């Protein structure tokens, strides 16, 4: 008998980093009293390392790698003593967590990584995921705007900038790009994708994945990408987020799937399944798309993570009778990691013992997750993303600002330039600016910029004030307010109040040209923010029409 035992415990006790060359004890023969020390050299493949580690793991530890929790307490503060936070903390210490999401900052990430590496039996490092959708702290245009540039090199550069900033704060996994094709503009998440064309969507998926992952996943400037949402999410009925999807096989194969196939071919390391059901079967529990197509036909060797709580949501779909049955269906269908459902960690072990889940599926999922961790270099240095000095020096660098400004310029779409009104003169003109959004420093940041700071964008009004040789005048015209109620963004749109019109009309009648800034607030689109009417919100359309009656040139 040959038993291979990696010397993880010794590394943990001495508080030293993992090495590229691992020390192993090899026990030869059942009755042998001698221990022969062997090593992995640089030619040892990741697959061999993964298989050796897998042999040491208990069933519960394997399931733990398949469990992802949301951040849950003041990481560097007191240890939680009760509730879900206490459970999550204890599960990390027991080696029952493979990944965390929404934990950011080198200090906080190091704190949790230290528990996983130094206090668990095997010391397997955690993955840290975050929604880095169109930038981390330095914000790029929303993905739909980037797609309008048709410039895949610029889009790749945008993702590179986002990856460098995210990696600097401890994140090593982004839940992007969203490669869903969508043809209903009412769907709020249309802003997160590349639009309606599968060819363009495929090229942009490739560019963003290359930008995030680079040529070397073990670099501290790259992070793993996640192609989402698999599959059909963008075809939700009536454009209503999370709604059912019913499509033909032709639409599935020729419209929906090509960007996902392109993602596999370019080497994306993770997939995320979706909330919706697909032709009657929830995507999270859909064996046809996850095992038959993705893992067998396409030979995808990364892992699949559920969307937030989507395993347990199969109960809400009416597809399963309880969470235990949802767990059984999800793992058998090919969903490898459970995001914040507690489904796997609570139910999988029992299902294996009852014979309802083959342990081979557990081994396969765990192997896929461990492989990605080895590729990231986390076993060589679990703290590689935890340098506070590097974080401070990296976030918001001028070269990042310049990079996103470049893609912003390339994303601008000019629909019409009647009578060559553009470009505006830089001097000698009286220019009026009208619209609530013209003086807004938060809306231009767009949706899905959860790490960005409010009031940090350059407003249109601010940008135009740079040209001091013109006279600049401003009127709000119509209010367009949005505010936060605890954790929910609440839209408060002015639907009837036109009291600001008189000021706008007076301004328009006394300037040479008017720039009207109209549209929806940046937080009116996004997840859970679908719209029944994609026209101008509130009374903005009326404002535009009354201003067009003024005898000046209008630019909007």
XYZ file of C-alpha atoms in Angstrom:
556
model
C 0.000 0.000 0.000
C 1.197 3.533 -0.758
C -0.332 6.361 1.302
C 0.606 9.915 0.288
C 0.199 12.536 3.009
C 1.048 16.176 2.258
C 2.801 17.968 5.047
C 0.165 20.738 5.342
C -0.032 20.450 9.120
C 3.695 21.138 9.543
C 3.421 24.212 7.323
C 0.523 25.473 9.394
C 2.219 24.953 12.752
C 5.351 26.774 11.664
C 3.239 29.500 10.052
C 5.190 29.384 6.822
C 3.881 29.770 3.312
C 2.983 26.907 1.006
C 5.772 25.949 -1.367
C 5.773 25.254 -5.061
C 7.547 22.018 -4.160
C 5.428 20.129 -1.610
C 6.932 17.835 0.993
C 5.190 14.455 1.267
C 5.488 11.497 3.592
C 5.130 8.182 1.742
C 4.438 5.111 3.846
C 5.514 1.962 2.000
C 3.846 -1.305 3.050
C 1.274 -1.938 5.707
C 3.767 -3.234 8.244
C 6.687 -0.941 7.460
C 8.059 1.105 10.353
C 10.145 3.305 8.057
C 9.015 6.535 6.439
C 10.401 7.490 3.060
C 10.313 11.223 2.327
C 9.535 12.189 -1.242
C 8.772 15.502 -2.952
C 6.780 16.897 -5.829
C 9.080 18.548 -8.332
C 8.144 21.350 -10.698
C 6.966 18.901 -13.349
C 4.245 17.463 -11.138
C 0.881 18.343 -12.638
C -1.897 20.123 -10.825
C -4.141 17.111 -11.418
C -1.761 14.873 -9.461
C -1.610 17.386 -6.609
C -5.405 17.672 -6.543
C -5.909 13.900 -6.502
C -3.381 13.496 -3.685
C -5.144 16.114 -1.574
C -8.566 14.698 -2.372
C -7.553 11.313 -0.907
C -6.940 12.952 2.462
C -10.295 14.648 2.685
C -13.344 13.436 4.555
C -16.742 13.552 2.899
C -17.630 16.582 5.029
C -14.434 18.428 4.041
C -15.165 17.807 0.366
C -18.671 19.165 0.781
C -17.170 22.140 2.608
C -15.220 23.070 -0.507
C -18.565 23.193 -2.321
C -19.993 25.701 0.170
C -19.830 29.474 -0.376
C -20.941 31.973 2.267
C -21.603 35.680 2.102
C -19.562 37.970 4.376
C -21.163 37.982 7.762
C -19.579 40.127 10.452
C -17.067 42.845 11.188
C -14.214 40.637 10.069
C -11.478 42.137 12.216
C -13.820 42.767 15.157
C -15.151 40.454 17.880
C -15.864 36.854 16.970
C -19.621 36.343 16.444
C -21.285 34.308 19.181
C -24.770 33.578 17.827
C -26.914 33.326 14.713
C -25.820 32.686 11.145
C -22.631 34.664 11.610
C -21.485 32.331 14.372
C -22.304 29.275 12.263
C -20.342 30.599 9.311
C -17.367 31.439 11.507
C -17.325 27.957 13.040
C -17.761 26.314 9.643
C -14.663 28.112 8.355
C -12.684 26.812 11.355
C -13.925 23.268 10.641
C -12.885 23.405 6.993
C -16.506 23.432 5.826
C -16.248 26.532 3.620
C -14.553 26.701 0.244
C -15.286 30.281 -0.717
C -16.535 33.619 0.580
C -18.186 36.438 -1.327
C -18.532 40.125 -0.557
C -15.477 40.149 1.685
C -13.063 42.780 0.401
C -9.989 44.631 1.574
C -6.578 43.055 2.073
C -6.890 43.167 5.870
C -10.281 41.450 6.033
C -9.361 38.852 3.424
C -6.143 37.994 5.274
C -8.084 37.586 8.520
C -10.421 34.970 7.065
C -7.723 33.303 4.974
C -5.616 32.913 8.107
C -8.405 30.975 9.814
C -8.839 28.656 6.829
C -5.118 28.075 6.349
C -3.860 27.923 9.919
C -6.774 26.616 11.992
C -8.325 23.861 9.863
C -7.125 20.271 9.590
C -5.903 20.497 5.993
C -5.358 24.236 5.669
C -7.021 24.607 2.270
C -7.207 28.312 1.273
C -10.459 30.096 0.461
C -11.601 31.694 -2.756
C -12.916 35.263 -2.421
C -15.575 36.313 -4.930
C -17.128 39.684 -5.701
C -19.279 41.287 -8.390
C -16.619 43.216 -10.303
C -18.895 43.994 -13.220
C -17.678 47.251 -14.799
C -14.764 48.185 -12.603
C -13.984 47.863 -8.932
C -13.247 51.290 -7.441
C -12.295 52.924 -10.746
C -15.506 52.583 -12.722
C -15.726 51.833 -16.439
C -18.835 52.370 -18.574
C -21.520 49.739 -18.078
C -20.892 46.615 -20.219
C -23.653 47.492 -22.678
C -21.979 50.857 -23.308
C -18.595 49.187 -23.743
C -20.181 46.835 -26.263
C -21.320 49.876 -28.261
C -17.655 50.683 -28.885
C -17.113 47.463 -30.878
C -13.525 47.756 -29.634
C -12.578 44.404 -28.076
C -9.047 45.563 -27.250
C -10.387 48.471 -25.213
C -12.915 46.180 -23.534
C -10.150 43.748 -22.616
C -8.102 46.609 -21.167
C -11.102 47.713 -19.102
C -11.356 44.213 -17.590
C -7.600 44.186 -16.909
C -7.896 47.399 -14.901
C -10.823 45.990 -12.935
C -8.898 42.790 -12.235
C -5.822 44.626 -10.956
C -7.845 46.745 -8.542
C -9.933 43.803 -7.343
C -6.872 41.619 -6.806
C -5.238 44.391 -4.798
C -8.069 44.275 -2.235
C -7.949 40.508 -1.807
C -10.491 39.414 -4.408
C -9.462 36.540 -6.667
C -12.761 35.761 -8.393
C -15.272 37.979 -10.196
C -18.822 37.021 -11.110
C -18.391 38.413 -14.610
C -18.744 38.597 -17.531
C -22.473 38.259 -17.999
C -22.696 36.798 -21.498
C -26.475 36.455 -21.708
C -27.955 37.458 -25.032
C -31.080 39.554 -24.557
C -33.572 41.004 -26.991
C -36.002 42.665 -24.611
C -34.827 46.130 -23.588
C -37.187 46.126 -20.609
C -35.029 43.531 -18.838
C -33.036 45.436 -16.215
C -29.891 43.380 -16.621
C -29.550 44.208 -20.296
C -27.096 46.864 -19.034
C -24.748 44.103 -17.848
C -24.321 42.308 -21.165
C -23.316 42.897 -24.760
C -26.766 43.165 -26.291
C -28.688 41.065 -28.781
C -26.111 39.587 -31.165
C -24.448 36.233 -30.339
C -21.410 36.903 -32.533
C -20.574 40.252 -30.939
C -21.483 38.820 -27.537
C -19.024 35.975 -28.050
C -16.155 38.263 -29.033
C -16.791 40.535 -26.046
C -17.024 37.528 -23.710
C -13.591 36.448 -24.919
C -12.145 39.932 -24.457
C -13.447 40.356 -20.928
C -12.338 36.880 -19.842
C -8.850 37.515 -21.236
C -8.815 40.842 -19.443
C -9.752 39.345 -16.081
C -7.696 36.160 -16.276
C -4.697 37.298 -18.321
C -2.104 34.751 -19.390
C -1.157 33.668 -15.876
C -3.771 33.001 -13.212
C -1.051 32.758 -10.560
C -0.195 36.447 -11.042
C -1.370 38.772 -8.294
C -2.792 41.040 -11.001
C -5.297 38.564 -12.422
C -8.497 36.991 -11.118
C -10.682 34.159 -12.332
C -13.717 35.046 -14.425
C -17.221 33.589 -14.355
C -19.436 33.230 -17.438
C -23.045 33.781 -16.418
C -25.957 33.056 -16.344
C -26.184 29.535 -17.681
C -28.541 29.556 -19.420
C -31.347 31.555 -20.994
C -31.608 34.234 -18.322
C -31.739 37.032 -20.893
C -34.880 35.573 -22.466
C -37.054 35.980 -19.370
C -40.712 36.423 -20.290
C -41.732 40.082 -20.688
C -38.254 41.176 -19.654
C -39.130 40.556 -16.008
C -36.074 39.607 -13.983
C -36.025 36.025 -12.621
C -39.014 35.102 -14.805
C -39.521 31.841 -16.685
C -37.848 31.156 -20.020
C -39.387 29.129 -22.818
C -37.340 28.860 -26.025
C -36.881 26.440 -28.879
C -33.836 24.223 -29.203
C -32.828 26.280 -32.248
C -32.846 29.501 -30.197
C -30.972 27.803 -27.365
C -28.236 26.401 -29.602
C -27.829 29.271 -32.063
C -28.575 32.387 -30.011
C -28.176 31.707 -26.298
C -25.297 29.227 -26.079
C -22.618 30.582 -28.501
C -21.157 33.176 -26.055
C -20.940 30.480 -23.368
C -19.171 28.110 -25.761
C -16.763 30.923 -26.664
C -16.135 31.416 -22.942
C -15.173 27.759 -22.524
C -12.921 27.866 -25.579
C -11.040 30.936 -24.281
C -10.467 29.214 -20.938
C -12.945 30.689 -18.447
C -12.538 28.890 -15.133
C -16.043 29.170 -13.685
C -19.671 29.282 -14.773
C -22.701 30.525 -12.840
C -26.082 28.977 -13.422
C -29.184 31.140 -13.395
C -32.313 31.860 -11.387
C -34.740 31.165 -14.202
C -36.297 27.911 -15.241
C -35.503 26.829 -18.792
C -38.377 25.145 -20.588
C -39.880 24.062 -17.272
C -36.691 23.000 -15.461
C -34.819 25.418 -13.148
C -31.371 26.082 -14.608
C -29.747 25.244 -11.270
C -31.195 21.740 -11.499
C -30.917 21.338 -15.260
C -28.745 18.315 -16.042
C -29.030 18.768 -19.797
C -27.275 22.126 -19.897
C -24.827 21.612 -16.997
C -23.652 18.035 -17.412
C -24.615 16.997 -20.937
C -23.694 20.211 -22.769
C -21.195 22.063 -20.567
C -19.175 19.303 -18.933
C -19.513 16.423 -21.392
C -19.970 17.925 -24.865
C -17.834 21.045 -24.286
C -15.347 19.378 -21.889
C -15.451 22.302 -19.450
C -13.000 21.511 -16.638
C -13.690 24.446 -14.323
C -16.564 24.512 -11.849
C -20.169 25.750 -11.759
C -21.426 27.968 -8.933
C -25.097 28.546 -8.258
C -26.545 32.024 -8.324
C -27.378 33.523 -4.926
C -29.627 31.021 -3.122
C -30.821 29.541 -6.406
C -30.668 25.958 -5.124
C -33.233 26.635 -2.442
C -35.228 28.769 -4.870
C -36.173 25.576 -6.682
C -38.667 25.146 -3.847
C -40.177 28.539 -4.690
C -40.345 27.457 -8.336
C -42.564 24.611 -7.170
C -40.060 22.212 -8.681
C -39.007 20.502 -5.433
C -40.890 19.765 -2.245
C -38.163 20.928 0.139
C -34.529 22.094 0.412
C -33.204 18.554 0.732
C -34.717 17.487 -2.557
C -33.464 20.709 -4.159
C -29.959 19.807 -2.983
C -30.235 16.343 -4.506
C -31.375 17.680 -7.858
C -28.766 20.473 -7.979
C -25.709 18.296 -7.365
C -26.926 15.521 -9.669
C -27.506 18.160 -12.361
C -23.929 19.437 -12.119
C -24.032 22.505 -9.853
C -20.665 22.267 -8.071
C -20.741 25.103 -5.527
C -23.666 26.424 -3.509
C -23.797 30.189 -3.106
C -25.495 31.108 0.174
C -28.241 28.454 0.243
C -26.783 26.299 3.054
C -28.109 23.471 0.904
C -24.954 21.437 0.388
C -23.417 21.887 3.817
C -26.719 20.951 5.507
C -27.946 18.121 3.269
C -25.323 16.551 1.011
C -23.704 14.223 3.535
C -27.071 12.710 4.444
C -28.031 12.327 0.777
C -24.798 10.425 0.064
C -25.389 8.098 3.021
C -28.958 7.514 1.839
C -27.682 6.588 -1.618
C -29.505 9.428 -3.346
C -26.283 11.161 -4.431
C -23.263 9.323 -5.784
C -20.103 10.375 -3.953
C -18.394 10.465 -7.347
C -20.278 13.711 -8.004
C -18.909 15.137 -4.743
C -15.388 14.125 -5.728
C -15.769 15.621 -9.183
C -17.036 18.960 -7.862
C -14.337 19.165 -5.191
C -11.631 18.268 -7.689
C -12.750 21.071 -10.000
C -12.730 23.635 -7.183
C -9.325 22.570 -5.850
C -7.866 22.681 -9.352
C -8.807 26.337 -9.730
C -7.268 27.122 -6.340
C -4.012 25.502 -7.425
C -4.111 27.435 -10.708
C -4.452 30.694 -8.762
C -1.323 29.804 -6.808
C -3.159 29.897 -3.478
C -1.392 26.759 -2.263
C 1.949 28.425 -2.993
C 0.970 31.612 -1.179
C -2.523 31.848 0.344
C -1.879 35.492 1.296
C -0.798 36.659 -2.144
C -3.830 38.986 -2.402
C -3.465 40.410 1.096
C -0.852 43.176 0.915
C -2.314 46.351 2.448
C 0.519 48.554 1.186
C 0.028 47.244 -2.344
C -3.724 47.810 -2.035
C -3.210 51.445 -1.063
C -0.737 52.023 -3.899
C -2.928 50.357 -6.524
C -6.493 51.589 -6.021
C -7.382 54.538 -8.228
C -4.015 54.829 -9.979
C -3.846 57.530 -12.636
C -3.189 54.979 -15.365
C -6.462 53.296 -14.414
C -8.302 56.610 -14.615
C -6.790 57.225 -18.043
C -7.706 53.731 -19.192
C -11.382 53.952 -18.294
C -11.577 57.456 -19.780
C -10.352 55.995 -23.066
C -13.018 53.287 -23.135
C -15.642 55.864 -22.083
C -14.790 58.007 -25.102
C -14.955 54.987 -27.394
C -18.344 53.978 -25.958
C -20.087 57.235 -26.918
C -22.652 56.754 -29.684
C -23.626 59.746 -31.827
C -27.015 59.077 -33.379
C -27.381 62.276 -35.368
C -25.515 65.548 -35.897
C -28.044 67.710 -37.647
C -26.600 70.819 -39.306
C -23.192 69.925 -37.884
C -24.091 71.307 -34.484
C -21.187 69.346 -32.989
C -18.526 69.960 -31.959
C -19.607 72.864 -29.776
C -17.481 75.974 -29.785
C -15.033 76.171 -26.882
C -15.319 79.924 -26.517
C -17.605 82.880 -27.109
C -20.909 81.061 -26.643
C -23.761 81.157 -24.154
C -24.562 77.519 -23.392
C -27.526 76.290 -21.387
C -27.514 72.912 -19.674
C -30.893 71.445 -18.696
C -31.809 68.267 -16.828
C -31.458 66.835 -13.330
C -28.950 64.251 -14.545
C -26.625 67.009 -15.805
C -25.681 67.842 -12.214
C -25.632 64.244 -10.935
C -22.333 62.765 -9.721
C -23.686 59.317 -8.794
C -25.904 58.227 -11.672
C -23.052 58.199 -14.240
C -21.372 55.471 -12.185
C -24.096 53.135 -13.404
C -25.440 49.995 -11.786
C -23.313 47.172 -10.335
C -20.572 49.442 -8.933
C -20.925 48.223 -5.366
C -17.348 49.052 -4.377
C -17.438 52.569 -5.827
C -18.086 55.687 -3.780
C -21.186 57.796 -4.415
C -20.717 61.350 -5.677
C -17.389 60.533 -7.329
C -18.301 60.823 -11.012
C -17.600 63.978 -13.003
C -21.003 65.387 -13.862
C -21.800 66.785 -17.305
C -22.057 70.228 -15.775
C -18.640 69.935 -14.140
C -17.084 68.728 -17.351
C -18.446 71.652 -19.344
C -17.244 74.190 -16.770
C -13.692 73.402 -17.851
C -14.256 75.552 -20.934
C -14.237 78.872 -19.129
C -14.355 80.992 -22.291
C -18.026 80.108 -22.687
C -20.845 81.354 -20.467
C -22.572 78.376 -18.850
C -26.097 78.398 -17.394
C -27.964 75.536 -15.693
C -31.611 74.660 -14.931
C -32.847 71.358 -13.516
C -36.148 71.540 -15.384
C -37.576 68.293 -13.995
C -36.642 66.453 -10.839
C -35.395 62.861 -11.046
C -34.609 61.635 -7.552
C -33.350 58.309 -6.267
C -32.507 57.432 -2.695
C -31.512 54.548 -0.463
C -33.867 52.976 2.045
C -31.627 50.775 4.203
C -30.203 48.301 1.670
C -32.658 48.978 -1.154
C -32.362 51.695 -3.772
C -35.700 53.438 -4.029
C -36.643 55.418 -7.112
C -38.706 58.567 -6.581
C -39.627 59.860 -10.003
C -41.420 63.144 -10.534
C -44.442 62.068 -12.600
C -46.507 65.297 -12.664
C -44.571 68.270 -11.294
C -43.651 70.727 -14.062
C -42.832 73.702 -11.834
C -39.226 73.686 -13.065
C -40.251 74.117 -16.689
C -40.519 77.912 -16.575
C -36.921 78.298 -15.431
C -35.744 75.904 -18.154
C -37.721 77.732 -20.860
C -36.401 81.114 -19.781
C -32.854 79.782 -19.877
C -33.375 78.209 -23.310
C -34.647 81.468 -24.772
C -31.563 83.381 -23.682
C -28.645 81.178 -24.810
C -27.078 80.161 -28.116
C -27.344 76.413 -27.608
C -28.889 74.062 -25.076
C -27.454 70.743 -23.960
C -30.239 68.584 -22.504
C -29.216 65.677 -20.306
C -32.140 63.268 -20.156
C -32.629 59.612 -19.386
C -32.998 57.129 -16.565
C -30.941 57.163 -13.405
C -28.035 54.712 -13.427
C -29.726 52.675 -10.705
C -33.008 52.273 -12.573
C -31.483 49.419 -14.559
C -29.795 46.347 -13.140
C -30.717 43.213 -11.245
C -34.316 43.318 -10.066
C -34.842 46.641 -11.842
C -36.752 45.850 -15.000
C -39.009 48.528 -16.523
C -42.358 48.220 -18.245
C -41.738 51.435 -20.202
C -38.288 52.251 -21.564
C -39.200 55.841 -22.415
C -37.870 58.860 -20.547
C -38.965 58.564 -16.892
C -41.219 61.189 -15.339
C -41.941 64.448 -17.153
C -38.644 64.594 -19.055
C -40.347 64.001 -22.413
C -42.625 66.993 -21.780
C -39.609 69.053 -20.758
C -37.859 68.184 -24.001
C -40.883 69.081 -26.095
C -41.408 72.497 -24.514
C -37.710 73.319 -24.870
C -37.769 72.321 -28.541
C -40.293 75.090 -29.093
C -37.680 77.639 -28.047
C -35.726 79.324 -30.810
C -32.338 77.864 -29.987
C -30.297 74.870 -31.004
C -30.941 71.797 -28.891
C -28.467 69.006 -28.267
C -29.664 66.005 -26.278
